[in-house]
mmCIF file of C-alpha atoms and ligand atoms in Angstrom:
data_model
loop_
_atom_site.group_PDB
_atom_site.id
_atom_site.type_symbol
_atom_site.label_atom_id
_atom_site.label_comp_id
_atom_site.label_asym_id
_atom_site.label_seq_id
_atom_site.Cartn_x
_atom_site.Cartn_y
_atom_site.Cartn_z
ATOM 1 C CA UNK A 1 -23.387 -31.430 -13.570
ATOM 2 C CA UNK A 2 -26.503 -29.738 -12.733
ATOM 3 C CA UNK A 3 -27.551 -26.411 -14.312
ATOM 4 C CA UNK A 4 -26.775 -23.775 -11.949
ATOM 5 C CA UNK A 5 -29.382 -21.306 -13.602
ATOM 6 C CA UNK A 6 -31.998 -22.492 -12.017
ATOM 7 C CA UNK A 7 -30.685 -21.724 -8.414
ATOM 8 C CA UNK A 8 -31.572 -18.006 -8.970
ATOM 9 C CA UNK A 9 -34.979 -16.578 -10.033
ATOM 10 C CA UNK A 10 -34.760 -13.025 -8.233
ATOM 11 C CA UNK A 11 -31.106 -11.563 -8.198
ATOM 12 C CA UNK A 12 -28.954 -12.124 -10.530
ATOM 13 C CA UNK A 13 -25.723 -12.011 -9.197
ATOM 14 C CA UNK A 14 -22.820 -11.751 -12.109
ATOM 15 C CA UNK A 15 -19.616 -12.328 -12.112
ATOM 16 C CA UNK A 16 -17.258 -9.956 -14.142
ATOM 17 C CA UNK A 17 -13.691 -9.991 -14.949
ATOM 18 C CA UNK A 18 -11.734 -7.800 -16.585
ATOM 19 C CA UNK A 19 -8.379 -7.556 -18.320
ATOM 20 C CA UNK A 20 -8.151 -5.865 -21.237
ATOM 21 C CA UNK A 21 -5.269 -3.722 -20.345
ATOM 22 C CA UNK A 22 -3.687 -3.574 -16.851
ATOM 23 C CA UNK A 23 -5.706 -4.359 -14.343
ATOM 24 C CA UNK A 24 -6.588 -7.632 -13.291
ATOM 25 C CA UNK A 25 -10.137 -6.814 -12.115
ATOM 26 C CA UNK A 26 -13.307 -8.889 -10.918
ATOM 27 C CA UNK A 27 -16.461 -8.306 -9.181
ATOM 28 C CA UNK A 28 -19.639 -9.370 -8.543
ATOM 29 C CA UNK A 29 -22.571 -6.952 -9.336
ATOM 30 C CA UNK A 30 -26.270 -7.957 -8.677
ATOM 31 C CA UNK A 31 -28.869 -6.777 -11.016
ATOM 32 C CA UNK A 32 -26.602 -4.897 -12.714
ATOM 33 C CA UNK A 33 -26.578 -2.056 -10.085
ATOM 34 C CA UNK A 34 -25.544 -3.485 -6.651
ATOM 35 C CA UNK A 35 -21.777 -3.692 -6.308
ATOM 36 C CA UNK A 36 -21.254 -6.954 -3.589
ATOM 37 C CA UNK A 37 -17.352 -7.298 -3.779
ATOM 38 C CA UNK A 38 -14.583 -6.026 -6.598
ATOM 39 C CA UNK A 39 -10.538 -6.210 -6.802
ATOM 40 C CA UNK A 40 -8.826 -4.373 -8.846
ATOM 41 C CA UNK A 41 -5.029 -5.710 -9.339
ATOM 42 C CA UNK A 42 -3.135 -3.012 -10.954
ATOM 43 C CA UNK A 43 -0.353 -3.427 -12.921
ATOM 44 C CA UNK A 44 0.426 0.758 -12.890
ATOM 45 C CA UNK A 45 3.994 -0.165 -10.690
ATOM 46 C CA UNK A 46 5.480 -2.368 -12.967
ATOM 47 C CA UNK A 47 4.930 -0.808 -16.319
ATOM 48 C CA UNK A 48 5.716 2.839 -14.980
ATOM 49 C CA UNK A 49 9.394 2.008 -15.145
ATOM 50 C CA UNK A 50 8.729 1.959 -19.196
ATOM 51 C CA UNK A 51 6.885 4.489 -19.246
ATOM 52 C CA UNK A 52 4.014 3.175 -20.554
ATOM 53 C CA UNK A 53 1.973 -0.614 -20.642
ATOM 54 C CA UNK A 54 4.400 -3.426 -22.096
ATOM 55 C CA UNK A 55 1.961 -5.939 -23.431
ATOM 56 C CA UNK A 56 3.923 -8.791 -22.729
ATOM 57 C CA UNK A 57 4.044 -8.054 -18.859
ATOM 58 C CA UNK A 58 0.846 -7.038 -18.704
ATOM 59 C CA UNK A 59 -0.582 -11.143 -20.310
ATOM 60 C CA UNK A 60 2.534 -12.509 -17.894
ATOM 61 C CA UNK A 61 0.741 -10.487 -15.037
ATOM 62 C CA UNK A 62 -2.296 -11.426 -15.725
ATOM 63 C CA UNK A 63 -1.943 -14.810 -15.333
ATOM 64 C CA UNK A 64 -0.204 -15.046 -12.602
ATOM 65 C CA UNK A 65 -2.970 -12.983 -10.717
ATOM 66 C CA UNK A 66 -6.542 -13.838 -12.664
ATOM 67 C CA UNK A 67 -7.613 -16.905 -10.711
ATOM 68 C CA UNK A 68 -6.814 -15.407 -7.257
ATOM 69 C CA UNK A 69 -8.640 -11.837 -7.828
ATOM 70 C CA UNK A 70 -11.426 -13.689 -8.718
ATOM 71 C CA UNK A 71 -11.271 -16.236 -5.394
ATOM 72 C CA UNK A 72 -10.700 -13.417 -3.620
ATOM 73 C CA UNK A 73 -13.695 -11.479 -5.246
ATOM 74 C CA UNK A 74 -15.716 -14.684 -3.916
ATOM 75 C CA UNK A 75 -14.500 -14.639 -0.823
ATOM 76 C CA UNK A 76 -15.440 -10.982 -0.131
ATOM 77 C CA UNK A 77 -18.977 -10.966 -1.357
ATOM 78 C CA UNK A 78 -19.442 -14.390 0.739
ATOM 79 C CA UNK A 79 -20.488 -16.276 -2.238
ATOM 80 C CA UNK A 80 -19.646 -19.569 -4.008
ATOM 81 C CA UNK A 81 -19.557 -20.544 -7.101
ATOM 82 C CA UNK A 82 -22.849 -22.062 -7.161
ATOM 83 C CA UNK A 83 -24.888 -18.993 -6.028
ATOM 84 C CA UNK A 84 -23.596 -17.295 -9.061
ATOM 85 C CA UNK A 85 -25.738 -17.179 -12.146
ATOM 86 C CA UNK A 86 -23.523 -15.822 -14.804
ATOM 87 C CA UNK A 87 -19.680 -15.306 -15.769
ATOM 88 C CA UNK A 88 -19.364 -12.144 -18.032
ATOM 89 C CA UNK A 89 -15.857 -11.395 -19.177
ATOM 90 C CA UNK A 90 -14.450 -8.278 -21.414
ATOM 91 C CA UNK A 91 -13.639 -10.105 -25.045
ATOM 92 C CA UNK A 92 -12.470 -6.927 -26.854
ATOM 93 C CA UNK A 93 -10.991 -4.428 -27.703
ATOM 94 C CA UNK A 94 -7.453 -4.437 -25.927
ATOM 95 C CA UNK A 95 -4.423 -5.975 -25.656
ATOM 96 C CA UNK A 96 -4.882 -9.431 -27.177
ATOM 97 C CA UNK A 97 -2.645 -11.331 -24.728
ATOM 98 C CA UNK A 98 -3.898 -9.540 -22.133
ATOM 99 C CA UNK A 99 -7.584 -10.479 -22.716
ATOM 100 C CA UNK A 100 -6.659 -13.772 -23.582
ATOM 101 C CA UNK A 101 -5.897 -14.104 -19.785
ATOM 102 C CA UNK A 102 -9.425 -13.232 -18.693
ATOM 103 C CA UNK A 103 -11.517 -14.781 -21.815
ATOM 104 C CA UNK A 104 -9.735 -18.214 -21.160
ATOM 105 C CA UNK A 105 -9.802 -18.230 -17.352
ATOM 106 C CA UNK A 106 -13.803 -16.972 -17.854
ATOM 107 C CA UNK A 107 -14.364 -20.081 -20.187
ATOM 108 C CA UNK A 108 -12.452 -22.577 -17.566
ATOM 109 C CA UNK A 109 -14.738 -21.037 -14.998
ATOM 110 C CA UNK A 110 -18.264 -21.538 -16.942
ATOM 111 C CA UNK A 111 -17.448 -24.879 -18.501
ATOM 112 C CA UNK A 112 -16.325 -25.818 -14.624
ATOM 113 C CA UNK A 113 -19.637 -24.508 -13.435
ATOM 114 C CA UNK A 114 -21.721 -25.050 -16.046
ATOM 115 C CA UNK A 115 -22.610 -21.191 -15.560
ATOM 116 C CA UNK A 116 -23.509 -19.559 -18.506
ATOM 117 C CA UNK A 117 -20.726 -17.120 -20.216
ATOM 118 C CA UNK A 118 -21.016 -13.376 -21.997
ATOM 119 C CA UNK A 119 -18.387 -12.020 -23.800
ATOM 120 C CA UNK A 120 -18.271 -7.832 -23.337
ATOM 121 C CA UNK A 121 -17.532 -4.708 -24.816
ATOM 122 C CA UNK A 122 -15.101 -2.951 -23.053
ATOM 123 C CA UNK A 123 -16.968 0.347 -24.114
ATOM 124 C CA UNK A 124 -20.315 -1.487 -23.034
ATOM 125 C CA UNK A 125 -18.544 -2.306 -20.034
ATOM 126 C CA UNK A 126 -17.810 1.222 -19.417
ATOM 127 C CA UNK A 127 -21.297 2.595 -20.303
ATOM 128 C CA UNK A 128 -22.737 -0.262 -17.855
ATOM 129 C CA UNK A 129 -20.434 1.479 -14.564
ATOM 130 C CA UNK A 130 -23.418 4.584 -14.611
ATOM 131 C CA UNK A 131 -25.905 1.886 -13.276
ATOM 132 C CA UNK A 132 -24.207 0.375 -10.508
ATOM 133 C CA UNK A 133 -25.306 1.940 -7.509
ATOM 134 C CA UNK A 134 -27.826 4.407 -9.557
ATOM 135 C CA UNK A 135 -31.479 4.037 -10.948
ATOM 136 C CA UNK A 136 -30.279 5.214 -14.407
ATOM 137 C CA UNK A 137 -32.829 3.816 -17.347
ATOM 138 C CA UNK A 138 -31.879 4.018 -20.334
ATOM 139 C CA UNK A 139 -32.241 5.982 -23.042
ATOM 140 C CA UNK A 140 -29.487 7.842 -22.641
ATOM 141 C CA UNK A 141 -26.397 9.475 -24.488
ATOM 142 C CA UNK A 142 -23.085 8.270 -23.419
ATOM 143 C CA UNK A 143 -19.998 10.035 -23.775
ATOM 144 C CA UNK A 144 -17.051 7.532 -23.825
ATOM 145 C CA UNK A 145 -13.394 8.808 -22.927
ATOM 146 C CA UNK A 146 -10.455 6.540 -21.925
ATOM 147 C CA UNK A 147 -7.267 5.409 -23.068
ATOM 148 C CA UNK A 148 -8.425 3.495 -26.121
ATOM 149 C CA UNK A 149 -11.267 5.261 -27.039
ATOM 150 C CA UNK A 150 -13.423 8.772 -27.714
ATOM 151 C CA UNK A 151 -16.894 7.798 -28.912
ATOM 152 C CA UNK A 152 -20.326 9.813 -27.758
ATOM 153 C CA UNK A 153 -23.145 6.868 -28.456
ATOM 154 C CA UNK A 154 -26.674 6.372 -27.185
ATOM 155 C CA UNK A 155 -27.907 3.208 -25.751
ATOM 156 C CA UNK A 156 -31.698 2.269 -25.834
ATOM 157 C CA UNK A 157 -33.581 0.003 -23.356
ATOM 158 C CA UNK A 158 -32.379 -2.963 -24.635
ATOM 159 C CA UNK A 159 -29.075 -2.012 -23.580
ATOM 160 C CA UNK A 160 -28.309 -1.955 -27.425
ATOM 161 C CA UNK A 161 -25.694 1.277 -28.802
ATOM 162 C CA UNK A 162 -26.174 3.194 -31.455
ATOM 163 C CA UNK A 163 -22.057 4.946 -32.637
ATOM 164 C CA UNK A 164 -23.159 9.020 -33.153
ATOM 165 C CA UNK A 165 -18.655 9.597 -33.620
ATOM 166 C CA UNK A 166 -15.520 9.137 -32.760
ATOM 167 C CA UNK A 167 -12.230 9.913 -33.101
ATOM 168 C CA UNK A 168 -10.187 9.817 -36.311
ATOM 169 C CA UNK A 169 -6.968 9.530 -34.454
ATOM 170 C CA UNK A 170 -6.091 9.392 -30.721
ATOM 171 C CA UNK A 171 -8.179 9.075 -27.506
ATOM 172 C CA UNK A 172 -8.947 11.803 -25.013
ATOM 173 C CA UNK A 173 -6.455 9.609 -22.687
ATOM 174 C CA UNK A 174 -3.868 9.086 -25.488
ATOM 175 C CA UNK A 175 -3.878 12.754 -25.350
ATOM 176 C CA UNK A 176 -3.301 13.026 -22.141
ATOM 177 C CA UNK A 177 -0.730 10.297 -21.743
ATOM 178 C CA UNK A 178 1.207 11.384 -24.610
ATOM 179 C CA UNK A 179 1.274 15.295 -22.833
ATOM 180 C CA UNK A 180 2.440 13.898 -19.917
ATOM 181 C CA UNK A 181 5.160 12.307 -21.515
ATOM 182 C CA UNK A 182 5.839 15.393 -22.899
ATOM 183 C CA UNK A 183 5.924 17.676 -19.721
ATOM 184 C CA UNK A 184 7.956 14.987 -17.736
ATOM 185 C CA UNK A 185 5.311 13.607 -15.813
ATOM 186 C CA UNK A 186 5.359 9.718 -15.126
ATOM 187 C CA UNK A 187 2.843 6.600 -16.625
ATOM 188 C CA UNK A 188 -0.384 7.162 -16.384
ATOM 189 C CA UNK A 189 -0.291 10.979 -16.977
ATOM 190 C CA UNK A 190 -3.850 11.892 -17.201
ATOM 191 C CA UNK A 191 -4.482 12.042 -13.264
ATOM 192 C CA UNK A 192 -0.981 14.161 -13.181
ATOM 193 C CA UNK A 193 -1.963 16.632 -15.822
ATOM 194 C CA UNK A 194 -5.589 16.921 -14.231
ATOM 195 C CA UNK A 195 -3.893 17.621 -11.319
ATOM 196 C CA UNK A 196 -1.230 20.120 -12.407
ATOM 197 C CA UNK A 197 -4.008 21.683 -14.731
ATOM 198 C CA UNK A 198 -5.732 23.031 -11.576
ATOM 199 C CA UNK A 199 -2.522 24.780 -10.635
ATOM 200 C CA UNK A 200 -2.188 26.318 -13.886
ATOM 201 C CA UNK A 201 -3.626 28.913 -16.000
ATOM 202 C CA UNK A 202 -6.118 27.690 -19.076
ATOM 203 C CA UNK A 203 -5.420 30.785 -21.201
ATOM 204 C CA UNK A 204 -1.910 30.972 -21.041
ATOM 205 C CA UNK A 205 -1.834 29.377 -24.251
ATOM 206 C CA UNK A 206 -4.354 28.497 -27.140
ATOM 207 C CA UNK A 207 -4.396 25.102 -28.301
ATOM 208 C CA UNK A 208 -6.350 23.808 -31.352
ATOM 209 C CA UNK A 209 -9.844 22.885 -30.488
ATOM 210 C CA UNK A 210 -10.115 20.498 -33.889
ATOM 211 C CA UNK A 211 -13.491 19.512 -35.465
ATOM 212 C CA UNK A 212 -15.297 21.965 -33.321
ATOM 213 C CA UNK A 213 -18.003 24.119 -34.882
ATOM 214 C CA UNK A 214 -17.813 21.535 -37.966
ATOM 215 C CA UNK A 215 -21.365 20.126 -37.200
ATOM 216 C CA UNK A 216 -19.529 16.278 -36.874
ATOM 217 C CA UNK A 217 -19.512 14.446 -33.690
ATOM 218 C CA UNK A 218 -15.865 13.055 -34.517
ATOM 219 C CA UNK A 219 -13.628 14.098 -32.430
ATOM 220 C CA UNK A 220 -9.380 14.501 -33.541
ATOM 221 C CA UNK A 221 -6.619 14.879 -30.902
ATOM 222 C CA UNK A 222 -3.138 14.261 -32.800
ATOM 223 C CA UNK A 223 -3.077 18.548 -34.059
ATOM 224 C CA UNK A 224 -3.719 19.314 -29.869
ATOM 225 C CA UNK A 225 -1.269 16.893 -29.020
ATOM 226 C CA UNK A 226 1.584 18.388 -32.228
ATOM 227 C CA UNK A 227 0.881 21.888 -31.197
ATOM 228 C CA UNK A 228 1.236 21.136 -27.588
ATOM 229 C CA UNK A 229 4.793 19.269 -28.351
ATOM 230 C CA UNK A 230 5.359 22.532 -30.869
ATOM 231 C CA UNK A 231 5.173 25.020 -28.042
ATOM 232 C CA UNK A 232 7.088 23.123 -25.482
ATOM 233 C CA UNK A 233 9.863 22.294 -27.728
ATOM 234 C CA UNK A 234 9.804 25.776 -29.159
ATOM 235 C CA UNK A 235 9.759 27.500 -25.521
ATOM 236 C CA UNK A 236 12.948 24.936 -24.687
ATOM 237 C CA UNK A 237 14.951 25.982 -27.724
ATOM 238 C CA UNK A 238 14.390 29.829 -26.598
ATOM 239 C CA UNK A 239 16.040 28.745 -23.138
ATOM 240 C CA UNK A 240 12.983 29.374 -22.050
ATOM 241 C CA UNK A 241 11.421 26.992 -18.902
ATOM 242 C CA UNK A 242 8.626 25.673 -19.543
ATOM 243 C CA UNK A 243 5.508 26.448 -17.258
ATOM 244 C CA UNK A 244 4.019 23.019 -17.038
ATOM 245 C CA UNK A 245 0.897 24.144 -14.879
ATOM 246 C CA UNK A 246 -0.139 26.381 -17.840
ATOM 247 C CA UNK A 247 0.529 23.824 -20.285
ATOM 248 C CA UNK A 248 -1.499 21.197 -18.824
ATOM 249 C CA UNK A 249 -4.023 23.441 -18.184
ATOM 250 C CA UNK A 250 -4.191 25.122 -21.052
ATOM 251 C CA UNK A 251 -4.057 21.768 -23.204
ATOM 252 C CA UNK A 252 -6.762 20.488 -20.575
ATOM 253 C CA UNK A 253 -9.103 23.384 -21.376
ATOM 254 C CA UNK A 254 -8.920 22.854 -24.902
ATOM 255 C CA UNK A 255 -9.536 19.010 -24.663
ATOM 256 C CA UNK A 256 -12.532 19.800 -22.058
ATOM 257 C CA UNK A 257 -13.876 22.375 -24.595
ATOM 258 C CA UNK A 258 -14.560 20.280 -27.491
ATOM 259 C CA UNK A 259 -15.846 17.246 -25.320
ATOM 260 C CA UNK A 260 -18.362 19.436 -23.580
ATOM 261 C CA UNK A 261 -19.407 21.644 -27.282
ATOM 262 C CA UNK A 262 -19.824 17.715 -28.540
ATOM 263 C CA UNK A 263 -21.584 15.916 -26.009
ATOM 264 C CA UNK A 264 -24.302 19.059 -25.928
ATOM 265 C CA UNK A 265 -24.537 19.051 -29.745
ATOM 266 C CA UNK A 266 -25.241 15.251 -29.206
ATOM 267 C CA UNK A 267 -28.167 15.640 -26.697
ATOM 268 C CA UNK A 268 -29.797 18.679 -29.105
ATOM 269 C CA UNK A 269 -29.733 16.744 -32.365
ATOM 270 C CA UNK A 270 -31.221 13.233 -30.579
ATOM 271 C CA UNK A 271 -33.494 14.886 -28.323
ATOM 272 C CA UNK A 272 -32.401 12.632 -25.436
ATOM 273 C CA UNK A 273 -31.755 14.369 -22.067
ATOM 274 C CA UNK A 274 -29.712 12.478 -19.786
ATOM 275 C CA UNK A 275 -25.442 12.434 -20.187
ATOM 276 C CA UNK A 276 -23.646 9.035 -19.446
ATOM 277 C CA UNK A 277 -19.975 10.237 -19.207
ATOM 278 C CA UNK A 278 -17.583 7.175 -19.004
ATOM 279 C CA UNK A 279 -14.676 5.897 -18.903
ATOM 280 C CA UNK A 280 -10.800 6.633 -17.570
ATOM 281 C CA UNK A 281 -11.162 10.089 -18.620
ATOM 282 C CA UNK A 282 -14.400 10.777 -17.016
ATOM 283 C CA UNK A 283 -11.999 10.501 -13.640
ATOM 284 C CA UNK A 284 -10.844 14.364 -14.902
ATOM 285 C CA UNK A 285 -12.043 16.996 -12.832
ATOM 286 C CA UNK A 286 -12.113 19.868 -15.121
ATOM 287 C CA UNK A 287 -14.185 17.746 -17.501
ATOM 288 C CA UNK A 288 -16.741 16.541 -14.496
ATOM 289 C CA UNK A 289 -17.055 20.438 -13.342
ATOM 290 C CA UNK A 290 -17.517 22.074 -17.229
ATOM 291 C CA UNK A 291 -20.281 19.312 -17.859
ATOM 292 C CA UNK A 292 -21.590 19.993 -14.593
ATOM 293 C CA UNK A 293 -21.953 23.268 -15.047
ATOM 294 C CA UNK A 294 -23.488 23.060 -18.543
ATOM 295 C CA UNK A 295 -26.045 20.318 -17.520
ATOM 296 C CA UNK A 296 -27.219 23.514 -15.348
ATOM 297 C CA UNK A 297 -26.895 25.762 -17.925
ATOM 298 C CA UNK A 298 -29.277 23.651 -20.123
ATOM 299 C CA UNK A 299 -31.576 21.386 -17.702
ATOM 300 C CA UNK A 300 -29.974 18.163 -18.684
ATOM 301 C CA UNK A 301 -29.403 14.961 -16.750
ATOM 302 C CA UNK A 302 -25.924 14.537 -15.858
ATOM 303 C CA UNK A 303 -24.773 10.728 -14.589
ATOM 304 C CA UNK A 304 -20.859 10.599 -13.747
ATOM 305 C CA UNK A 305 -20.232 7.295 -11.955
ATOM 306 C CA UNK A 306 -17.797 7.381 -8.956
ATOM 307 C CA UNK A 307 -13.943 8.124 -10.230
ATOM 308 C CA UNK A 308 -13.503 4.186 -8.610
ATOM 309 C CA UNK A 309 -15.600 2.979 -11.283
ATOM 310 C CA UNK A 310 -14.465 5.388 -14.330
ATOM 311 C CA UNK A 311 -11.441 3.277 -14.805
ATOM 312 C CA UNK A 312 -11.033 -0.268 -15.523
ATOM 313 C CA UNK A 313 -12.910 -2.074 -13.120
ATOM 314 C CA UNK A 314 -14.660 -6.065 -12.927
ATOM 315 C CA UNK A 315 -17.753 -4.114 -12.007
ATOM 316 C CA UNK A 316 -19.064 -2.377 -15.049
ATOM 317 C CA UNK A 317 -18.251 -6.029 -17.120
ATOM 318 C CA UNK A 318 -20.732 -7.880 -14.229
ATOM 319 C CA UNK A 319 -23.275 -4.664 -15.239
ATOM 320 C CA UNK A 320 -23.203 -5.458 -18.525
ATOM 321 C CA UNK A 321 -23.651 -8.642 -18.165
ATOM 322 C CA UNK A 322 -26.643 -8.308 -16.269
ATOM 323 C CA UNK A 323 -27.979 -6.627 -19.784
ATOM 324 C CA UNK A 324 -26.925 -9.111 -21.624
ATOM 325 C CA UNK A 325 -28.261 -11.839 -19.584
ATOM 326 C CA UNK A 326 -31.689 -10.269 -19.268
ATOM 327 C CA UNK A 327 -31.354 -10.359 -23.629
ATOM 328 C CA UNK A 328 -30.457 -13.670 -23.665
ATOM 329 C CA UNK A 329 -26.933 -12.436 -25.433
ATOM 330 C CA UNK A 330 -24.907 -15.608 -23.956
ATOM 331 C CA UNK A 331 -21.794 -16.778 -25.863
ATOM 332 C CA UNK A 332 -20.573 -20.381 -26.085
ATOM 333 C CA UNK A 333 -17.520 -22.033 -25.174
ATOM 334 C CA UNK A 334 -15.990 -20.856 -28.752
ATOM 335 C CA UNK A 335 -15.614 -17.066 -27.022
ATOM 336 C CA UNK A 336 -12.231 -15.397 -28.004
ATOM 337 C CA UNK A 337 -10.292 -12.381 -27.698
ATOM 338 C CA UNK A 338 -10.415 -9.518 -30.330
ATOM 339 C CA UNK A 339 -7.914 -6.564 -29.912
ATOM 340 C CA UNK A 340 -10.066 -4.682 -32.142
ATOM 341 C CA UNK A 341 -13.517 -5.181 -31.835
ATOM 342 C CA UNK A 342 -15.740 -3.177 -32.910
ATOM 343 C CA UNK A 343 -19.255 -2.165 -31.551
ATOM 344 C CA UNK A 344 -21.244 -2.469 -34.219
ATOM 345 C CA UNK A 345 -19.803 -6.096 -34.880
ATOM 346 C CA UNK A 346 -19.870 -7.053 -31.442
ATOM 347 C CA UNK A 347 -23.653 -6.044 -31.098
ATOM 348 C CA UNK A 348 -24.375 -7.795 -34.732
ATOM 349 C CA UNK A 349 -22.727 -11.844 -33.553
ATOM 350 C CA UNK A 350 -24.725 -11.830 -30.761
ATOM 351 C CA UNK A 351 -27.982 -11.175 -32.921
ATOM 352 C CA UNK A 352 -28.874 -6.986 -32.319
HETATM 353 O O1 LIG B 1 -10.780 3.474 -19.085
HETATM 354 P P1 LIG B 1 -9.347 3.355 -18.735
HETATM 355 O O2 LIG B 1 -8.994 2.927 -17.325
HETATM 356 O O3 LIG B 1 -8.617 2.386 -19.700
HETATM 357 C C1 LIG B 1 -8.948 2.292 -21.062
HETATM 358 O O4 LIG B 1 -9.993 1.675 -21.374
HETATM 359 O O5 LIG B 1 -8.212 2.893 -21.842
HETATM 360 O O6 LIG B 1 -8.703 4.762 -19.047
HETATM 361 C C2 LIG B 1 -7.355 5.036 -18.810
HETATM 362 C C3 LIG B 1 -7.063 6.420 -19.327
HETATM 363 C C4 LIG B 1 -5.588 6.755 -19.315
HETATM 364 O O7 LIG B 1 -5.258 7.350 -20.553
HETATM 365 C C5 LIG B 1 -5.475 7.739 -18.164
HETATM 366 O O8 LIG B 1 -4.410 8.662 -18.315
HETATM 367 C C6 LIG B 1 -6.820 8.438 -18.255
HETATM 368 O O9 LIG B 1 -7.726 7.400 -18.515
HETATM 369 N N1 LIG B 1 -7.171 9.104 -17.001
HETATM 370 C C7 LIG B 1 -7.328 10.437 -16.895
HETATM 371 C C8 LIG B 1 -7.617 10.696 -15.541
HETATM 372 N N2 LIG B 1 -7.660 9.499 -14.869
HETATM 373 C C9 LIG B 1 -7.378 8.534 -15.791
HETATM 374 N N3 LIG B 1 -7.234 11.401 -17.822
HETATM 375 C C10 LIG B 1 -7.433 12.668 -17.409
HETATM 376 N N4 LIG B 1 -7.704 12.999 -16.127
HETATM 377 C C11 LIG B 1 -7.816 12.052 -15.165
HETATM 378 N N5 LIG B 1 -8.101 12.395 -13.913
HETATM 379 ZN ZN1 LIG B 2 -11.223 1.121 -20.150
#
């Protein structure tokens, strides 16, 4: 078979896929910041009926839908497989069925093609959303909110990260799924608690702001997320309805707090001035407006990709890619799955 890397010496058009959790997802980015074609398959439907993802549908779902998001993906950017240059494909951390799906139908692809393959962060994949369709260069600090993770990180030219904290518990989403749960509002709860947030009022009640003021860039969310369950069950026992617009919001406003104090205590002790926010979170309104406002308030450089692009998407794993590539951080044909990768590992096999 000949080597389809030499077809391309100008663009370089990737191919992403993405399937960590539960979206079936592909897309083909060029350069890293021009989006030609994405599909996102989403699996919300089916798992809302539990209440929350069931691993074992989401792998099932996956494979029955990988190879056709991906044709499809082809289809709508006009391409075939031999004007690609690269596969890149989200290796960890998630559900390990789930990425199983996309790893193994990425490795079919490349050893089909003879295209070369990438393995990706998911939280590199997230970071990598701020370029499409923007002329961010790094430096930069990213602050990193989803389902799975809370991490505030900087990322140099080489497209290499740098962990400044995290959380010692649950996510920011976690948080806002578990609320949800809490107040009666349906799988995935963060875009219903955002939204019922805006209805409600933030001071109504106070809710722990934990590690703030503690000089740390960890971040905690299990006390917010006891003393929210505390209040509701305690205003339930009193006969008392609860007023779920002030409890989102006022939960919201504490959550939004702590990210904002963080991220800004970030930028002052690197010295870097431009804020990456990623990630499902980064979808939240109240969170986009308070680091809006304080990016005014102290003349830094705030990037919030489009809310399409926040969540799981193929696009920000073709980004990254294009990082990689440019690197020379390929993987081989041995690529596999890990639920729990971590950054710092992930960056050290492939050499950085
Ligand atoms: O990045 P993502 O799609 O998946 C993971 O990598 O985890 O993030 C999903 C998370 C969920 O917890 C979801 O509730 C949360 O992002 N989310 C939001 C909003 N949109 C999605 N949380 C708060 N406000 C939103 N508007
Ligand atoms: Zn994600």
């Amino acid at each position: 078979m000949t080597d389809i890397r030499s077809v391309s010496t100008t663009a370089l058009r990737v191919l992403g896929i993405e399937t960590s959790c539960d979206e079936t997802a592909a897309a083909v980015v060029v350069d890293g910041r021009k989006l030609l074609a994405q599909t996102i398959a989403s699996q919300i439907e089916t798992h809302a009926q539990f209440g929350g993802v069931v691993p074992e549908i989401a792998s099932r779902r996956h494979v029955q839908t990988v190879t056709r998001v991906v044709q499809q993906t082809l289809f709508k950017a006009g391409l075939t497989w031999g004007e690609l240059d690269a596969i890149a494909v989200t290796q960890g951390p998630g559900l390990l069925g789930a990425l199983l799906v996309g790893v193994s139908a990425a490795k079919g692809f490349a050893l089909a093609t003879g295209l070369p393959l990438m393995g990706v962060h998911h939280i590199a994949g997230h970071v990598a959303a701020s370029f499409v369709g923007s002329s961010l260069q790094p430096p930069f600090l990213s602050l990193v909110v989803s389902g799975g993770h809370t991490e505030l990180l900087t990322v140099n030219e080489h497209f290499v990260f740098h962990l400044l904290g995290s959380t010692k518990d649950d996510a920011a989403g976690e948080a806002y799924d578990k609320v949800a749960r809490l107040l009666g509002l349906s799988y995935p709860g963060g875009p219903k608690v955002d939204a019922l947030a805006a209805e409600g009022d933030p001071t109504a009640y106070h809710f722990p702001r934990s590690l703030l003021g503690d000089g740390s860039l960890d971040f905690s969310y299990s006390g917010l997320k006891s003393a929210v369950a505390n209040e509701v069950i305690r205003q339930r026992r009193a006969g008392r309805s609860v007023n779920v617009a002030d409890v989102a919001a006022s939960f919201q406003a504490a959550v939004v707090e702590v990210l904002v104090e963080k991220a800004t205590s970030a930028l002052q002790q690197t010295g870097v001035n431009t804020l990456v926010l990623a990630g499902g979170v980064a979808a939240n309104r109240g969170l986009r407006q308070a680091l809006h406002r304080r990016s005014l308030q102290q003349g830094f450089h705030l990037v919030v990709p489009p809310v399409e692009l926040c969540t799981d998407n193929g696009a920000m794993i073709a980004a990254a890619g294009y990082w990689l590539y440019q690197s020379g951080r390929f993987s081989d044909l041995e690529l596999n799955a890990t639920s729990s990768l971590a950054l710092q590992d992930w960056q050290a096999a492939s050499g950085v």
